[in-house]
Short mmCIF file of C-alpha atoms and ligand atoms in Angstrom, two decimals:
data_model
loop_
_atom_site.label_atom_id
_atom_site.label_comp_id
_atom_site.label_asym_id
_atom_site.label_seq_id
_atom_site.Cartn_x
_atom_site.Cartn_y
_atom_site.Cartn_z
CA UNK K 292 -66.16 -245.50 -118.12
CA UNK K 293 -66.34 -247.47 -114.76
CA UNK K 294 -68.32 -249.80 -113.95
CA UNK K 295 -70.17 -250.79 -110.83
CA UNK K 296 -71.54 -254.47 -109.93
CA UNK K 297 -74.96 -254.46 -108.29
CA UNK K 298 -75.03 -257.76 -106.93
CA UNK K 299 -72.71 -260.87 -107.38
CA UNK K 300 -74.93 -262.46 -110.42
CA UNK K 301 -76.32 -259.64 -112.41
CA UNK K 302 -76.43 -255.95 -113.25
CA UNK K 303 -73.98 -253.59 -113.00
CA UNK K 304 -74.47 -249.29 -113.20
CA UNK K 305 -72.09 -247.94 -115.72
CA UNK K 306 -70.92 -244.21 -114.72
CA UNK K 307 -69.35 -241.80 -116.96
CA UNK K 308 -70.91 -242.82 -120.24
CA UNK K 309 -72.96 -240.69 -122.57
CA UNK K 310 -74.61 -243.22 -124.82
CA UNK K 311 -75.36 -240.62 -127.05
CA UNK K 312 -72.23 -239.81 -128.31
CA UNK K 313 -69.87 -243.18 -126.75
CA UNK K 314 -66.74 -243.77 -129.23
CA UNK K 315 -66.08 -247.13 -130.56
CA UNK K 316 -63.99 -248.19 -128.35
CA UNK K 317 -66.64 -247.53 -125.02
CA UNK K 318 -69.63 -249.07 -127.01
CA UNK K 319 -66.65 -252.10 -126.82
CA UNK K 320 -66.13 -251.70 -123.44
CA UNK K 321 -70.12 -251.31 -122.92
CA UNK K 322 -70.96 -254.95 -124.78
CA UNK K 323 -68.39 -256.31 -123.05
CA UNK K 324 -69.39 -255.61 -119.53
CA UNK K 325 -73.12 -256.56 -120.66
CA UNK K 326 -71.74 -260.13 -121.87
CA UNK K 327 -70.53 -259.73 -118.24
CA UNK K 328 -72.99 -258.43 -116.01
CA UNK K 329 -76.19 -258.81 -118.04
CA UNK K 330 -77.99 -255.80 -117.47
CA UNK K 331 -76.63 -252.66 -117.65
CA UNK K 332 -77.74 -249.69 -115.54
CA UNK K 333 -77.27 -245.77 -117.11
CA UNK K 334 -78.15 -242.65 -115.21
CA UNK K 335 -79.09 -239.03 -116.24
CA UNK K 336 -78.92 -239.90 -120.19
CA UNK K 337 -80.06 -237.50 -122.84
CA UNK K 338 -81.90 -240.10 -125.43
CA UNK K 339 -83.76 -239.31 -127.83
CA UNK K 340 -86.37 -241.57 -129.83
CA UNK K 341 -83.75 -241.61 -132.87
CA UNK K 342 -80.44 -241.46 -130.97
CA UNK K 343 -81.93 -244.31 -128.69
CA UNK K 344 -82.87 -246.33 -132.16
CA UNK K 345 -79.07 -245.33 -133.53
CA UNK K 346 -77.96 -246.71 -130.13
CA UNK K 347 -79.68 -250.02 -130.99
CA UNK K 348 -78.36 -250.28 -134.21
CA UNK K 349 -74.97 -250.15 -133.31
CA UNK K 350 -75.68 -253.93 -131.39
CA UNK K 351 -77.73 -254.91 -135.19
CA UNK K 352 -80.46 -254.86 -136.74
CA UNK K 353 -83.38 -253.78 -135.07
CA UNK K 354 -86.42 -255.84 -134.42
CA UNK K 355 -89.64 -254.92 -134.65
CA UNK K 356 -92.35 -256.10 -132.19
CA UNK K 357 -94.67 -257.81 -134.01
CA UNK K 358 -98.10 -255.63 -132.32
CA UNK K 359 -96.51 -252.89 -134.37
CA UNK K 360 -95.29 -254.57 -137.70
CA UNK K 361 -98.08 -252.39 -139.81
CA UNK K 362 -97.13 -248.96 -138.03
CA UNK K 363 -96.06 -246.76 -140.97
CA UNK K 364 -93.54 -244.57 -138.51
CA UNK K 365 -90.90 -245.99 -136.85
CA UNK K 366 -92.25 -249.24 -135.87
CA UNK K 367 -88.95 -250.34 -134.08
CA UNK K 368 -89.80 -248.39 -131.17
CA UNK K 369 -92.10 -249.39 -128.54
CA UNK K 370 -94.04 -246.75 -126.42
CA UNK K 371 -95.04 -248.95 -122.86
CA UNK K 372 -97.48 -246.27 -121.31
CA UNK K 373 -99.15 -246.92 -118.19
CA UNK K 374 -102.57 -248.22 -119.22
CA UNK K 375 -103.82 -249.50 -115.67
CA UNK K 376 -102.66 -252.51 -113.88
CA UNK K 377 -105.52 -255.10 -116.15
CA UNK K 378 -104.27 -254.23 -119.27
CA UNK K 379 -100.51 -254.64 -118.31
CA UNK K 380 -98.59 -257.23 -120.03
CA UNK K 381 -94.75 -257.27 -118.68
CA UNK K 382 -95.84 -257.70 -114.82
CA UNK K 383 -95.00 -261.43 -115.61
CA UNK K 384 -91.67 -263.06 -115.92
CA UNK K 385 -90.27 -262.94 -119.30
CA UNK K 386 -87.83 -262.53 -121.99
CA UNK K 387 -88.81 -260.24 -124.80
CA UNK K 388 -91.19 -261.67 -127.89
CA UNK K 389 -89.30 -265.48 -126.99
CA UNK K 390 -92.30 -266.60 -129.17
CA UNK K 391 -90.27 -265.41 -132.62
CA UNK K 392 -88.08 -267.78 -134.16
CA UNK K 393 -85.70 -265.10 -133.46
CA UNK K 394 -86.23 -263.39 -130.61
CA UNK K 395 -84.74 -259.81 -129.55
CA UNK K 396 -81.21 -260.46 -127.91
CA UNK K 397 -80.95 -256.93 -126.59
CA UNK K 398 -83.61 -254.93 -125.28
CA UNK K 399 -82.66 -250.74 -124.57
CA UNK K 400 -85.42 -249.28 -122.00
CA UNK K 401 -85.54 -245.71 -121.56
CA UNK K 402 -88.15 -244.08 -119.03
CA UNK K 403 -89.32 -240.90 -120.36
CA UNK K 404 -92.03 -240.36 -117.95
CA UNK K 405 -92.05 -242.33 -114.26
CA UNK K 406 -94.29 -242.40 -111.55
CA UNK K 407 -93.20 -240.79 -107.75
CA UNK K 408 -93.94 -244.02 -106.43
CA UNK K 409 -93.64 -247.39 -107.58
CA UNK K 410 -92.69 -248.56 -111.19
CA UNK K 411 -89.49 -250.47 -110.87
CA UNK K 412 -88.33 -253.11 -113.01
CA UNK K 413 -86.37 -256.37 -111.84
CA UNK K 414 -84.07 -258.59 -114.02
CA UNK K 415 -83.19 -262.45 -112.58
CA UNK K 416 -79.79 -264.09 -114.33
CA UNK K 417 -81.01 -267.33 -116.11
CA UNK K 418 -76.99 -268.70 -115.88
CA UNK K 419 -77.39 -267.96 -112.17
CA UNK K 420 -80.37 -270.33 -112.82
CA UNK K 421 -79.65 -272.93 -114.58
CA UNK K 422 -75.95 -273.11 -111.88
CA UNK K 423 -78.41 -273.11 -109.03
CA UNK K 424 -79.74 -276.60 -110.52
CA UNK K 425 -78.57 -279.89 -109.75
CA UNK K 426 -76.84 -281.63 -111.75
CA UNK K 427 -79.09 -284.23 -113.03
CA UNK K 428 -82.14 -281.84 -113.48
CA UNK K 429 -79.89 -279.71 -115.87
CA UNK K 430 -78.80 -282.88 -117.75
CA UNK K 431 -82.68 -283.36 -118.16
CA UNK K 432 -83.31 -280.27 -119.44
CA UNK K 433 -80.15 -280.28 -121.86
CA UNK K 434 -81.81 -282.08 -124.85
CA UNK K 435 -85.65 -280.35 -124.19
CA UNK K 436 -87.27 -277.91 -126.12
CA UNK K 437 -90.06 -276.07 -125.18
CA UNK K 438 -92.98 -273.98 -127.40
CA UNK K 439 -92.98 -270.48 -127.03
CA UNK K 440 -96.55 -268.77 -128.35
CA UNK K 441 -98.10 -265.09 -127.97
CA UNK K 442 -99.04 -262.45 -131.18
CA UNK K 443 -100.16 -264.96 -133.51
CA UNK K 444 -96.28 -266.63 -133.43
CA UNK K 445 -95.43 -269.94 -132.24
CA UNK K 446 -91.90 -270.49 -131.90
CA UNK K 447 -89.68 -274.09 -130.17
CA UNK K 448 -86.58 -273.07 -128.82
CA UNK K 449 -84.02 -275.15 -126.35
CA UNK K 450 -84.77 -275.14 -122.82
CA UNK K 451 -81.02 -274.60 -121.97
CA UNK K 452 -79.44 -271.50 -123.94
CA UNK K 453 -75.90 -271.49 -124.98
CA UNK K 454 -74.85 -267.60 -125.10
CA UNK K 455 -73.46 -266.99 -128.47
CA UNK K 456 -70.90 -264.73 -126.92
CA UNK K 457 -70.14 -265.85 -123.58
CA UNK K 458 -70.36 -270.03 -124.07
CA UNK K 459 -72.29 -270.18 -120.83
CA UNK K 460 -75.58 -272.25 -120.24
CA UNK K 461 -78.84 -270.09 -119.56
CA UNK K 462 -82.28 -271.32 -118.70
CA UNK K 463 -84.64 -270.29 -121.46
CA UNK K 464 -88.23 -270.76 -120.46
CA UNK K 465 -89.88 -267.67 -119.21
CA UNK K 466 -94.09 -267.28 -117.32
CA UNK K 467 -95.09 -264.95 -120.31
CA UNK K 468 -94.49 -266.79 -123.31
CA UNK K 469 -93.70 -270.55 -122.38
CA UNK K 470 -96.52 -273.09 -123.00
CA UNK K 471 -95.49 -277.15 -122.66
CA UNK K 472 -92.22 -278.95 -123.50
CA UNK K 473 -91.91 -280.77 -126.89
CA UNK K 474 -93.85 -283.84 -127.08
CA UNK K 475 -95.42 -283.21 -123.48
CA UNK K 476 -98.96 -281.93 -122.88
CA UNK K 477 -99.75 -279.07 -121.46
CA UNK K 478 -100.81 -280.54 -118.34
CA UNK K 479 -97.48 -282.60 -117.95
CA UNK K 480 -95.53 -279.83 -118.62
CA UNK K 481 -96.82 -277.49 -115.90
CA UNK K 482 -95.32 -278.54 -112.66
CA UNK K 483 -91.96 -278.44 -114.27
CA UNK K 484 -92.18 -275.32 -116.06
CA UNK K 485 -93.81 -274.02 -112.66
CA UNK K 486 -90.63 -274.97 -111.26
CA UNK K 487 -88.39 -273.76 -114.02
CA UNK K 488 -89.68 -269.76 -113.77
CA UNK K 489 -89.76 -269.89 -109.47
CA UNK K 490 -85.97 -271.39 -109.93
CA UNK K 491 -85.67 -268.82 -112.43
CA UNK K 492 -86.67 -265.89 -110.64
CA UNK K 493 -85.24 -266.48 -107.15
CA UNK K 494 -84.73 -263.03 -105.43
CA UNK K 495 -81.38 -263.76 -104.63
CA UNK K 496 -80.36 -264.34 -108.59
CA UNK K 497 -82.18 -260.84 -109.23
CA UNK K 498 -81.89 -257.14 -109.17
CA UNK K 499 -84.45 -254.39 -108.79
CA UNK K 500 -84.13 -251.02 -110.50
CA UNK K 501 -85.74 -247.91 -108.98
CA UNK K 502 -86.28 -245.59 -112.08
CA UNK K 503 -86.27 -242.21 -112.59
CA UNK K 504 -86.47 -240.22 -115.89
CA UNK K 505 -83.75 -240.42 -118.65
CA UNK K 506 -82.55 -243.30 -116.87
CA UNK K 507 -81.16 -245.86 -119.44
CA UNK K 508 -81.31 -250.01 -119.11
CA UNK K 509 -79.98 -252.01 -121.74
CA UNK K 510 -80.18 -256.10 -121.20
CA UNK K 511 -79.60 -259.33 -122.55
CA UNK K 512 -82.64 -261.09 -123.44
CA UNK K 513 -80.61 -264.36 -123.93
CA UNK K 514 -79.62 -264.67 -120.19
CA UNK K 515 -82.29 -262.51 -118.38
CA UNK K 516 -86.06 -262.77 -117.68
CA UNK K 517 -87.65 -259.64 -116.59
CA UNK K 518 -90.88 -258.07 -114.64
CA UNK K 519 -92.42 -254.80 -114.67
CA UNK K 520 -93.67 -254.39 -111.28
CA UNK K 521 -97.53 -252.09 -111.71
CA UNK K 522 -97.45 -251.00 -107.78
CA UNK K 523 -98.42 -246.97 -109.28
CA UNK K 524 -101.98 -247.36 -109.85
CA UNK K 525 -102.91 -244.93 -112.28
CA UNK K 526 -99.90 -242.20 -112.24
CA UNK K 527 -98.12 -241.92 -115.82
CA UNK K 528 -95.66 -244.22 -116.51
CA UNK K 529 -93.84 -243.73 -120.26
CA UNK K 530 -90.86 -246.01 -121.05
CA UNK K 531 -89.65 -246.35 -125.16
CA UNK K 532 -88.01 -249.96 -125.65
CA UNK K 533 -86.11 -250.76 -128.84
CA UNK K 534 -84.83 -254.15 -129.45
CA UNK K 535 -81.73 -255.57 -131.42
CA UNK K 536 -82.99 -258.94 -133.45
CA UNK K 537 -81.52 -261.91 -132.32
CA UNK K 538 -80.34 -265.43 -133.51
CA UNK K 539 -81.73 -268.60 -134.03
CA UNK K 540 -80.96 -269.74 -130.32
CA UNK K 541 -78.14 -272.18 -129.79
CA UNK K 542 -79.27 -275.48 -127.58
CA UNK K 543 -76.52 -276.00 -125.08
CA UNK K 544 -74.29 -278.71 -127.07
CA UNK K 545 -74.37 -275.31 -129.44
O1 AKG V 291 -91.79 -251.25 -118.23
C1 AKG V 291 -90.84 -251.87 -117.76
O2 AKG V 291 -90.25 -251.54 -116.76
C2 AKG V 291 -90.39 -253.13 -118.42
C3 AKG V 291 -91.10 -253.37 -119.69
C4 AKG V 291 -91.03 -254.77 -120.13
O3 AKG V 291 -91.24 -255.69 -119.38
C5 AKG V 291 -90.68 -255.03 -121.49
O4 AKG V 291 -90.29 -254.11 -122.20
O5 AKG V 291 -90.77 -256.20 -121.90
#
């Protein structure tokens, strides 16, 4: 397996690695490089829905998205279809479902179907982030929570992340799913969470992937924020997600 870094703070594209079929000791090598590098990048894979759910499984158990909790087949998949630019809901900058009490910690993306122009995806590193602060805005933010609410869930989770497996320090507010701090209104909160996502999603913290089909991403929802970019109007666009269930996030004094 080698890996290739794609910028200084996030994403790297992993060559010579069929995730169909990766031993135990590259699916080693593969979490370690994504406590590393955040976002992984695979080319040419040969997923299928249930080998791309086995994949999953072998990070935990899966979570299941909670639009599709009642679907009687295979809810832990997630078909994102193209269904015009007003009804799309990831061309915002989030972290996946960060309004469950335990949110996914991995999300696997696999494009089945993408359009000849447009589509791509970008990921911005929240420890990039939070180190671009100063110093005395991140010991603000230390102690803060913030409510996260979408799908009927309401969840309060720290505003700085410690990364279970890494130690580091991650910004954990996101556009899609954060609403006010703790104790703050909604109209106090604002300018800072404002702030918080443009900090957050600085082009120079962030990578852009141009997809094409059985191309494989695999991120870290603890440490990332992510947008779907809808510049392909109304070509098809078919990508299966399957997420890993996460843990009760860790504030940053952990
Ligand atoms: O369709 C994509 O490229 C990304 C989808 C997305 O934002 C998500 O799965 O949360």
């Amino acid at each position: 397996m080698r890996i290739e870094p794609l910028t200084v703070n996030i994403g790297a594209q992993i060559h010579d690695v069929d995730l169909a079929t990766a031993d135990a000791s590259t699916f080693i090598d593969i979490q370690s490089g994504l406590w590393q590098h955040q976002v992984l990048v695979f080319r040419g894979q040969s997923l299928t829905r249930d080998s791309q759910l086995a994949l999953g499984r072998r990070f935990g158990e899966l979570h299941v998205h909670p639009a599709l909790s009642d679907r009687d087949e295979h809810p832990e998949e997630l078909i994102i279809k193209n269904r015009g630019k007003s009804k799309t809901v990831t061309e915002v900058w989030h972290s996946d479902v960060s309004c469950d009490d335990r949110p996914p910690s991995i999300s696997i993306l696999r494009a089945v179907d993408v359009p000849e122009l447009g589509g791509d995806t970008l990921w911005a590193s929240q420890y990039a982030a939070f180190e671009s602060l100063s110093e005395g805005l991140r010991n603000v933010l230390r102690p803060m929570n913030a409510v996260h609410i979408n799908y009927q869930l309401t969840a309060t989770h720290p505003v700085v992340r410690k990364h279970p497996e890494t130690g580091r320090e991650a910004l954990y507010v996101n556009a899609g799913f954060t609403q006010y701090f703790e104790n703050m209104t909604r109209e106090e909160s604002r300018p800072l969470l404002n702030y918080l996502v443009a900090a957050g999603s600085s082009s120079d913290i962030s990578m852009r992937h141009r997809w094409q089909a059985n191309d494989v991403v695999i991120w870290d929802n603890r440490c990332v924020m992510h947008f779907a970019v809808h510049d392909y109007g109304d070509a098809a666009r078919d990508m299966r997600r399957v997420t890993v269930r996460g843990e009760v996030p860790l504030g940053s004094k952990g």
